[in-house]
Every structure is written in structure tokens, then in C-alpha cells.
PDB file of C-alpha atoms in Angstrom:
ATOM      1  CA  UNK A   1     103.597  88.792 100.976  1.00 45.00           C
ATOM      2  CA  UNK A   2     101.332  85.822 101.677  1.00 48.00           C
ATOM      3  CA  UNK A   3     101.772  84.661 105.267  1.00 49.00           C
ATOM      4  CA  UNK A   4     102.854  81.191 104.204  1.00 48.00           C
ATOM      5  CA  UNK A   5     105.891  82.524 102.371  1.00 56.00           C
ATOM      6  CA  UNK A   6     109.118  81.612 104.144  1.00 64.00           C
ATOM      7  CA  UNK A   7     112.390  83.548 104.145  1.00 67.00           C
ATOM      8  CA  UNK A   8     113.886  80.799 102.021  1.00 73.00           C
ATOM      9  CA  UNK A   9     111.164  81.251  99.406  1.00 73.00           C
ATOM     10  CA  UNK A  10     111.647  85.017  99.439  1.00 72.00           C
ATOM     11  CA  UNK A  11     115.384  84.684  98.882  1.00 75.00           C
ATOM     12  CA  UNK A  12     114.633  82.301  96.015  1.00 80.00           C
ATOM     13  CA  UNK A  13     112.476  84.989  94.391  1.00 83.00           C
ATOM     14  CA  UNK A  14     115.362  87.428  94.599  1.00 85.00           C
ATOM     15  CA  UNK A  15     117.452  85.091  92.445  1.00 86.00           C
ATOM     16  CA  UNK A  16     114.981  85.363  89.561  1.00 89.00           C
ATOM     17  CA  UNK A  17     114.287  88.321  87.315  1.00 92.00           C
ATOM     18  CA  UNK A  18     110.736  89.593  86.968  1.00 92.00           C
ATOM     19  CA  UNK A  19     110.811  88.558  83.297  1.00 94.00           C
ATOM     20  CA  UNK A  20     111.812  85.008  84.195  1.00 93.00           C
ATOM     21  CA  UNK A  21     108.999  84.875  86.754  1.00 91.00           C
ATOM     22  CA  UNK A  22     106.342  86.159  84.324  1.00 93.00           C
ATOM     23  CA  UNK A  23     107.581  83.995  81.439  1.00 94.00           C
ATOM     24  CA  UNK A  24     106.163  80.946  83.172  1.00 91.00           C
ATOM     25  CA  UNK A  25     102.636  82.014  82.187  1.00 92.00           C
ATOM     26  CA  UNK A  26     103.012  85.015  79.830  1.00 94.00           C
ATOM     27  CA  UNK A  27     103.232  84.876  76.043  1.00 94.00           C
ATOM     28  CA  UNK A  28     105.924  86.833  74.184  1.00 92.00           C
ATOM     29  CA  UNK A  29     103.406  89.563  73.345  1.00 92.00           C
ATOM     30  CA  UNK A  30     102.300  89.789  76.976  1.00 93.00           C
ATOM     31  CA  UNK A  31     105.949  89.996  78.102  1.00 93.00           C
ATOM     32  CA  UNK A  32     106.506  92.932  75.722  1.00 88.00           C
ATOM     33  CA  UNK A  33     103.493  94.760  77.173  1.00 88.00           C
ATOM     34  CA  UNK A  34     104.596  93.921  80.728  1.00 89.00           C
ATOM     35  CA  UNK A  35     108.055  95.292  79.996  1.00 87.00           C
ATOM     36  CA  UNK A  36     106.571  98.619  78.832  1.00 83.00           C
ATOM     37  CA  UNK A  37     104.460  98.851  81.988  1.00 82.00           C
ATOM     38  CA  UNK A  38     107.025  97.808  84.577  1.00 85.00           C
ATOM     39  CA  UNK A  39     110.080  99.451  83.034  1.00 82.00           C
ATOM     40  CA  UNK A  40     108.237 102.773  83.319  1.00 76.00           C
ATOM     41  CA  UNK A  41     107.758 102.068  87.025  1.00 77.00           C
ATOM     42  CA  UNK A  42     111.165 100.644  87.929  1.00 80.00           C
ATOM     43  CA  UNK A  43     113.387 102.469  85.453  1.00 77.00           C
ATOM     44  CA  UNK A  44     114.832  99.255  84.052  1.00 81.00           C
ATOM     45  CA  UNK A  45     113.844  96.312  81.891  1.00 84.00           C
ATOM     46  CA  UNK A  46     111.973  93.473  83.585  1.00 89.00           C
ATOM     47  CA  UNK A  47     114.996  91.358  82.634  1.00 90.00           C
ATOM     48  CA  UNK A  48     117.030  93.458  85.106  1.00 86.00           C
ATOM     49  CA  UNK A  49     114.568  93.682  88.017  1.00 87.00           C
ATOM     50  CA  UNK A  50     114.424  91.152  90.839  1.00 88.00           C
ATOM     51  CA  UNK A  51     111.115  89.264  91.043  1.00 89.00           C
ATOM     52  CA  UNK A  52     111.003  89.961  94.782  1.00 86.00           C
ATOM     53  CA  UNK A  53     110.050  93.646  94.498  1.00 81.00           C
ATOM     54  CA  UNK A  54     106.996  93.384  92.196  1.00 84.00           C
ATOM     55  CA  UNK A  55     105.755  90.230  93.934  1.00 82.00           C
ATOM     56  CA  UNK A  56     105.943  92.064  97.252  1.00 76.00           C
ATOM     57  CA  UNK A  57     104.058  95.065  95.845  1.00 76.00           C
ATOM     58  CA  UNK A  58     101.282  93.000  94.276  1.00 74.00           C
ATOM     59  CA  UNK A  59     100.722  90.460  97.028  1.00 69.00           C
ATOM     60  CA  UNK A  60     101.532  92.309 100.249  1.00 64.00           C
ATOM     61  CA  UNK A  61      97.836  92.857 100.896  1.00 59.00           C
ATOM     62  CA  UNK A  62      97.694  96.649 100.518  1.00 58.00           C
ATOM     63  CA  UNK A  63      94.997  98.197  98.343  1.00 60.00           C
ATOM     64  CA  UNK A  64      97.208 101.059  97.179  1.00 58.00           C
ATOM     65  CA  UNK A  65     100.749 100.820  95.858  1.00 58.00           C
ATOM     66  CA  UNK A  66     103.218 103.523  96.859  1.00 60.00           C
ATOM     67  CA  UNK A  67     103.581 104.570  93.212  1.00 60.00           C
ATOM     68  CA  UNK A  68      99.881 105.529  93.203  1.00 64.00           C
ATOM     69  CA  UNK A  69     100.276 108.109  95.973  1.00 71.00           C
ATOM     70  CA  UNK A  70     100.698 111.827  95.271  1.00 73.00           C
ATOM     71  CA  UNK A  71     101.462 114.958  97.264  1.00 80.00           C
ATOM     72  CA  UNK A  72      98.493 117.305  96.954  1.00 80.00           C
ATOM     73  CA  UNK A  73      99.814 120.575  95.591  1.00 80.00           C
ATOM     74  CA  UNK A  74     102.923 119.004  94.060  1.00 80.00           C
ATOM     75  CA  UNK A  75     106.137 117.360  95.267  1.00 82.00           C
ATOM     76  CA  UNK A  76     107.774 120.773  95.713  1.00 87.00           C
ATOM     77  CA  UNK A  77     105.734 121.182  98.906  1.00 91.00           C
ATOM     78  CA  UNK A  78     107.799 118.413 100.493  1.00 90.00           C
ATOM     79  CA  UNK A  79     111.063 120.075  99.476  1.00 91.00           C
ATOM     80  CA  UNK A  80     109.848 123.447 100.753  1.00 93.00           C
ATOM     81  CA  UNK A  81     108.899 121.928 104.119  1.00 94.00           C
ATOM     82  CA  UNK A  82     112.315 120.295 104.482  1.00 93.00           C
ATOM     83  CA  UNK A  83     114.032 123.557 103.553  1.00 94.00           C
ATOM     84  CA  UNK A  84     112.047 125.473 106.179  1.00 94.00           C
ATOM     85  CA  UNK A  85     112.886 122.927 108.886  1.00 95.00           C
ATOM     86  CA  UNK A  86     116.601 123.169 108.074  1.00 92.00           C
ATOM     87  CA  UNK A  87     116.558 126.911 107.521  1.00 94.00           C
ATOM     88  CA  UNK A  88     116.995 128.188 103.972  1.00 90.00           C
ATOM     89  CA  UNK A  89     120.026 130.229 105.053  1.00 92.00           C
ATOM     90  CA  UNK A  90     121.806 126.901 105.666  1.00 91.00           C
ATOM     91  CA  UNK A  91     121.180 125.635 102.128  1.00 93.00           C
ATOM     92  CA  UNK A  92     123.765 126.733  99.556  1.00 93.00           C
ATOM     93  CA  UNK A  93     122.847 126.155  95.917  1.00 92.00           C
ATOM     94  CA  UNK A  94     125.269 126.335  92.978  1.00 93.00           C
ATOM     95  CA  UNK A  95     128.244 125.351  95.150  1.00 95.00           C
ATOM     96  CA  UNK A  96     130.127 122.585  93.338  1.00 95.00           C
ATOM     97  CA  UNK A  97     132.263 120.562  95.752  1.00 96.00           C
ATOM     98  CA  UNK A  98     135.693 119.711  94.344  1.00 96.00           C
ATOM     99  CA  UNK A  99     137.710 118.555  97.381  1.00 97.00           C
ATOM    100  CA  UNK A 100     136.967 116.876 100.701  1.00 97.00           C
ATOM    101  CA  UNK A 101     139.868 116.547 103.137  1.00 97.00           C
ATOM    102  CA  UNK A 102     139.650 114.756 106.476  1.00 96.00           C
ATOM    103  CA  UNK A 103     142.275 114.641 109.241  1.00 93.00           C
ATOM    104  CA  UNK A 104     142.406 114.298 113.012  1.00 92.00           C
ATOM    105  CA  UNK A 105     140.961 117.809 113.404  1.00 92.00           C
ATOM    106  CA  UNK A 106     137.845 117.331 111.241  1.00 95.00           C
ATOM    107  CA  UNK A 107     136.753 117.796 107.638  1.00 97.00           C
ATOM    108  CA  UNK A 108     137.437 120.534 105.089  1.00 97.00           C
ATOM    109  CA  UNK A 109     135.081 120.969 102.110  1.00 97.00           C
ATOM    110  CA  UNK A 110     136.316 123.059  99.167  1.00 97.00           C
ATOM    111  CA  UNK A 111     134.054 124.352  96.383  1.00 97.00           C
ATOM    112  CA  UNK A 112     134.867 125.427  92.825  1.00 96.00           C
ATOM    113  CA  UNK A 113     133.912 129.038  93.638  1.00 95.00           C
ATOM    114  CA  UNK A 114     136.534 129.176  96.414  1.00 95.00           C
ATOM    115  CA  UNK A 115     134.102 128.716  99.307  1.00 96.00           C
ATOM    116  CA  UNK A 116     135.489 126.576 102.151  1.00 96.00           C
ATOM    117  CA  UNK A 117     133.674 124.913 105.049  1.00 95.00           C
ATOM    118  CA  UNK A 118     135.101 123.337 108.186  1.00 96.00           C
ATOM    119  CA  UNK A 119     133.237 120.678 110.171  1.00 95.00           C
ATOM    120  CA  UNK A 120     133.778 117.977 112.754  1.00 95.00           C
ATOM    121  CA  UNK A 121     131.855 115.459 110.693  1.00 94.00           C
ATOM    122  CA  UNK A 122     130.484 115.319 107.149  1.00 95.00           C
ATOM    123  CA  UNK A 123     127.637 113.323 105.602  1.00 94.00           C
ATOM    124  CA  UNK A 124     128.092 112.815 101.844  1.00 93.00           C
ATOM    125  CA  UNK A 125     124.944 111.883  99.917  1.00 90.00           C
ATOM    126  CA  UNK A 126     126.337 112.434  96.440  1.00 88.00           C
ATOM    127  CA  UNK A 127     125.190 109.920  93.789  1.00 84.00           C
ATOM    128  CA  UNK A 128     127.890 107.307  93.145  1.00 80.00           C
ATOM    129  CA  UNK A 129     128.268 108.453  89.538  1.00 77.00           C
ATOM    130  CA  UNK A 130     129.405 111.914  90.739  1.00 84.00           C
ATOM    131  CA  UNK A 131     131.956 110.752  93.323  1.00 85.00           C
ATOM    132  CA  UNK A 132     134.627 110.664  90.632  1.00 85.00           C
ATOM    133  CA  UNK A 133     134.321 114.450  90.304  1.00 91.00           C
ATOM    134  CA  UNK A 134     135.353 114.987  93.943  1.00 94.00           C
ATOM    135  CA  UNK A 135     138.901 114.561  95.229  1.00 95.00           C
ATOM    136  CA  UNK A 136     138.931 112.778  98.611  1.00 94.00           C
ATOM    137  CA  UNK A 137     141.837 112.902 101.044  1.00 96.00           C
ATOM    138  CA  UNK A 138     142.412 110.256 102.244  1.00 94.00           C
ATOM    139  CA  UNK A 139     141.010 108.220  99.366  1.00 91.00           C
ATOM    140  CA  UNK A 140     137.662 106.494  99.756  1.00 86.00           C
ATOM    141  CA  UNK A 141     137.692 102.849 100.909  1.00 86.00           C
ATOM    142  CA  UNK A 142     138.179 100.371  98.079  1.00 85.00           C
ATOM    143  CA  UNK A 143     134.708  98.902  98.689  1.00 84.00           C
ATOM    144  CA  UNK A 144     133.031 102.236  97.863  1.00 81.00           C
ATOM    145  CA  UNK A 145     135.222 102.628  94.794  1.00 75.00           C
ATOM    146  CA  UNK A 146     134.101  99.166  93.674  1.00 77.00           C
ATOM    147  CA  UNK A 147     130.444 100.128  94.133  1.00 76.00           C
ATOM    148  CA  UNK A 148     131.017 103.226  92.030  1.00 73.00           C
ATOM    149  CA  UNK A 149     132.181 101.070  89.119  1.00 71.00           C
ATOM    150  CA  UNK A 150     129.738  98.188  89.450  1.00 71.00           C
ATOM    151  CA  UNK A 151     126.450  99.873  90.380  1.00 71.00           C
ATOM    152  CA  UNK A 152     124.500 101.783  87.780  1.00 67.00           C
ATOM    153  CA  UNK A 153     121.411 103.932  87.650  1.00 71.00           C
ATOM    154  CA  UNK A 154     118.487 103.257  85.351  1.00 71.00           C
ATOM    155  CA  UNK A 155     118.391 105.174  82.063  1.00 79.00           C
ATOM    156  CA  UNK A 156     115.384 107.387  82.746  1.00 84.00           C
ATOM    157  CA  UNK A 157     114.238 110.701  81.336  1.00 88.00           C
ATOM    158  CA  UNK A 158     111.264 112.923  82.130  1.00 89.00           C
ATOM    159  CA  UNK A 159     110.179 115.684  79.749  1.00 92.00           C
ATOM    160  CA  UNK A 160     107.499 118.021  81.078  1.00 94.00           C
ATOM    161  CA  UNK A 161     105.393 120.144  78.719  1.00 94.00           C
ATOM    162  CA  UNK A 162     103.347 123.043  80.154  1.00 96.00           C
ATOM    163  CA  UNK A 163     100.154 124.137  78.357  1.00 97.00           C
ATOM    164  CA  UNK A 164      97.998 127.276  78.857  1.00 96.00           C
ATOM    165  CA  UNK A 165      94.941 125.060  79.403  1.00 95.00           C
ATOM    166  CA  UNK A 166      94.217 121.446  80.270  1.00 95.00           C
ATOM    167  CA  UNK A 167      92.790 120.132  77.028  1.00 94.00           C
ATOM    168  CA  UNK A 168      92.790 116.480  78.127  1.00 93.00           C
ATOM    169  CA  UNK A 169      89.454 115.104  79.228  1.00 87.00           C
ATOM    170  CA  UNK A 170      90.356 113.440  82.540  1.00 92.00           C
ATOM    171  CA  UNK A 171      92.109 114.924  85.563  1.00 91.00           C
ATOM    172  CA  UNK A 172      93.915 111.626  86.131  1.00 91.00           C
ATOM    173  CA  UNK A 173      94.938 111.306  82.461  1.00 93.00           C
ATOM    174  CA  UNK A 174      97.674 108.739  81.849  1.00 91.00           C
ATOM    175  CA  UNK A 175      98.587 106.849  78.689  1.00 88.00           C
ATOM    176  CA  UNK A 176     101.033 104.018  78.064  1.00 83.00           C
ATOM    177  CA  UNK A 177     102.545 103.943  74.590  1.00 81.00           C
ATOM    178  CA  UNK A 178     104.750 101.601  72.644  1.00 75.00           C
ATOM    179  CA  UNK A 179     106.377 104.615  70.987  1.00 81.00           C
ATOM    180  CA  UNK A 180     109.132 107.012  71.988  1.00 83.00           C
ATOM    181  CA  UNK A 181     106.884 108.702  74.559  1.00 85.00           C
ATOM    182  CA  UNK A 182     106.625 105.527  76.615  1.00 85.00           C
ATOM    183  CA  UNK A 183     104.372 106.883  79.355  1.00 87.00           C
ATOM    184  CA  UNK A 184     102.516 110.216  79.376  1.00 92.00           C
ATOM    185  CA  UNK A 185     100.666 111.452  82.445  1.00 92.00           C
ATOM    186  CA  UNK A 186      99.056 114.574  83.912  1.00 94.00           C
ATOM    187  CA  UNK A 187     101.597 116.144  86.266  1.00 90.00           C
ATOM    188  CA  UNK A 188      99.524 119.014  87.687  1.00 91.00           C
ATOM    189  CA  UNK A 189      96.777 116.715  88.885  1.00 88.00           C
ATOM    190  CA  UNK A 190      94.621 118.225  91.688  1.00 85.00           C
ATOM    191  CA  UNK A 191      96.549 121.511  91.501  1.00 88.00           C
ATOM    192  CA  UNK A 192      94.782 124.851  91.118  1.00 87.00           C
ATOM    193  CA  UNK A 193      94.996 127.038  88.023  1.00 90.00           C
ATOM    194  CA  UNK A 194      94.131 126.827  84.316  1.00 92.00           C
ATOM    195  CA  UNK A 195      97.565 125.829  83.115  1.00 94.00           C
ATOM    196  CA  UNK A 196      98.456 122.169  83.061  1.00 95.00           C
ATOM    197  CA  UNK A 197     101.483 119.985  82.489  1.00 95.00           C
ATOM    198  CA  UNK A 198     101.967 116.625  80.847  1.00 95.00           C
ATOM    199  CA  UNK A 199     105.102 114.620  81.537  1.00 93.00           C
ATOM    200  CA  UNK A 200     106.687 112.147  79.148  1.00 91.00           C
ATOM    201  CA  UNK A 201     108.483 109.358  80.989  1.00 87.00           C
ATOM    202  CA  UNK A 202     110.798 106.968  79.167  1.00 87.00           C
ATOM    203  CA  UNK A 203     113.522 104.479  80.045  1.00 84.00           C
ATOM    204  CA  UNK A 204     116.310 102.610  78.295  1.00 80.00           C
ATOM    205  CA  UNK A 205     116.848 103.215  74.575  1.00 80.00           C
ATOM    206  CA  UNK A 206     113.828 105.525  74.426  1.00 84.00           C
ATOM    207  CA  UNK A 207     115.342 107.720  77.132  1.00 85.00           C
ATOM    208  CA  UNK A 208     118.631 107.879  75.223  1.00 83.00           C
ATOM    209  CA  UNK A 209     116.848 108.976  72.039  1.00 87.00           C
ATOM    210  CA  UNK A 210     114.855 111.680  73.842  1.00 86.00           C
ATOM    211  CA  UNK A 211     118.019 112.953  75.550  1.00 84.00           C
ATOM    212  CA  UNK A 212     119.696 113.442  72.171  1.00 86.00           C
ATOM    213  CA  UNK A 213     116.801 115.425  70.693  1.00 84.00           C
TER     214      UNK A 213
END
């Protein structure tokens, strides 16, 4: 942010939505276009996003926004590196946790397939929307239960289509649309091979419609 910005001014920004901030100078048509652009980035309407985040991204002085950065070779390389550092034998897929019990001796984790783990401590990183599917003993603190009910995730969907060849003209192909396919971009950018993938990214009502198709 500009150096002259004070903490008080920053907190004031956080009380406004991005739409309210832009509406000071944008026309209705420009607000509609801005909503298509920014909702694809933030996963929510500009009427639901704090003005602080986009202002920080646009005026923090950096030449490149974090959303413009890519992992060469694909994001799976990051997951593979993390898996190797942990040890793939310590990662158990398709184990649905149903019960977590904690007492003075430690923690017991029970899975739907009958697998049981014992530990001194447990770190739970489950999305809030899935906590209701796990039985906790003792029950979770009331504050966490309140977060589970009040916080929500953005309505976002990604549909990836793989083609035998990359028929689009530019390697960095990306297109913003006012239609159901809100944002379409080249997913296999800078990756080797003839095949290519395009990803459709949509939020809100568009995401709901695509999910029902």
C-alpha cells in the first residue's frame, strides 16, 4: 500500500466492499465487467469482498500479482514434493474419518473402514463444512461450532477439458466471458507434450448451473 496510508485508513477500507469502493467512479456497465473479472479471482461477488484485499494487491508496489504466478510443470509438482518430504507411506488416501476422541492419554482417530490411529496430539485441517461429518469427543468448543455455521466458502467450480492437440493460438490463452463459461484459460501452459487442457472457471450462479449439468 502507499506509504502514506495509516492503519486507521486501512481498517476503514476493510469496512467497505470492493463494489462500494469502485462505484465511486465506475458506471453500472463497468461494475458488471469488474464483477466478472474479480469474482473469477476471488470466488465471490465484488459486493462480498472487502476493498482492502484488491487495493493492497493493486497498490502494494509489486509488478506481479500472486495470481499471475505458476508452477512450471504443473501444481502437482508441489504436492509430489510435499509427499516425498513426508514419506508417501505416511499418507493414507481413501480413509474417511468418522470419530475423533481425546482424553488424558491422547487422541484416537477412527475411520469408516475400521482403521484406528492413536496419537499424543492431532492437527485437524478439515474444511469447516465437513466438520459436521465427524463426531468429536469431547465436543468442539462453541466458538468453532459458531464459525462452522457462519462462515461459508465461495461457490466455485472448475471444469477441465483435455484435447489431443493445442488448437488455440497462444500458449498463454485466456478468455473472460459473460456467459456460463465465465473464465477459460490454458491449464497446461509451459508443459511438454502435444495434448493440452483448457479449464472453465465459474463462480456463483454460473457455478451452480455447471454443477447440475
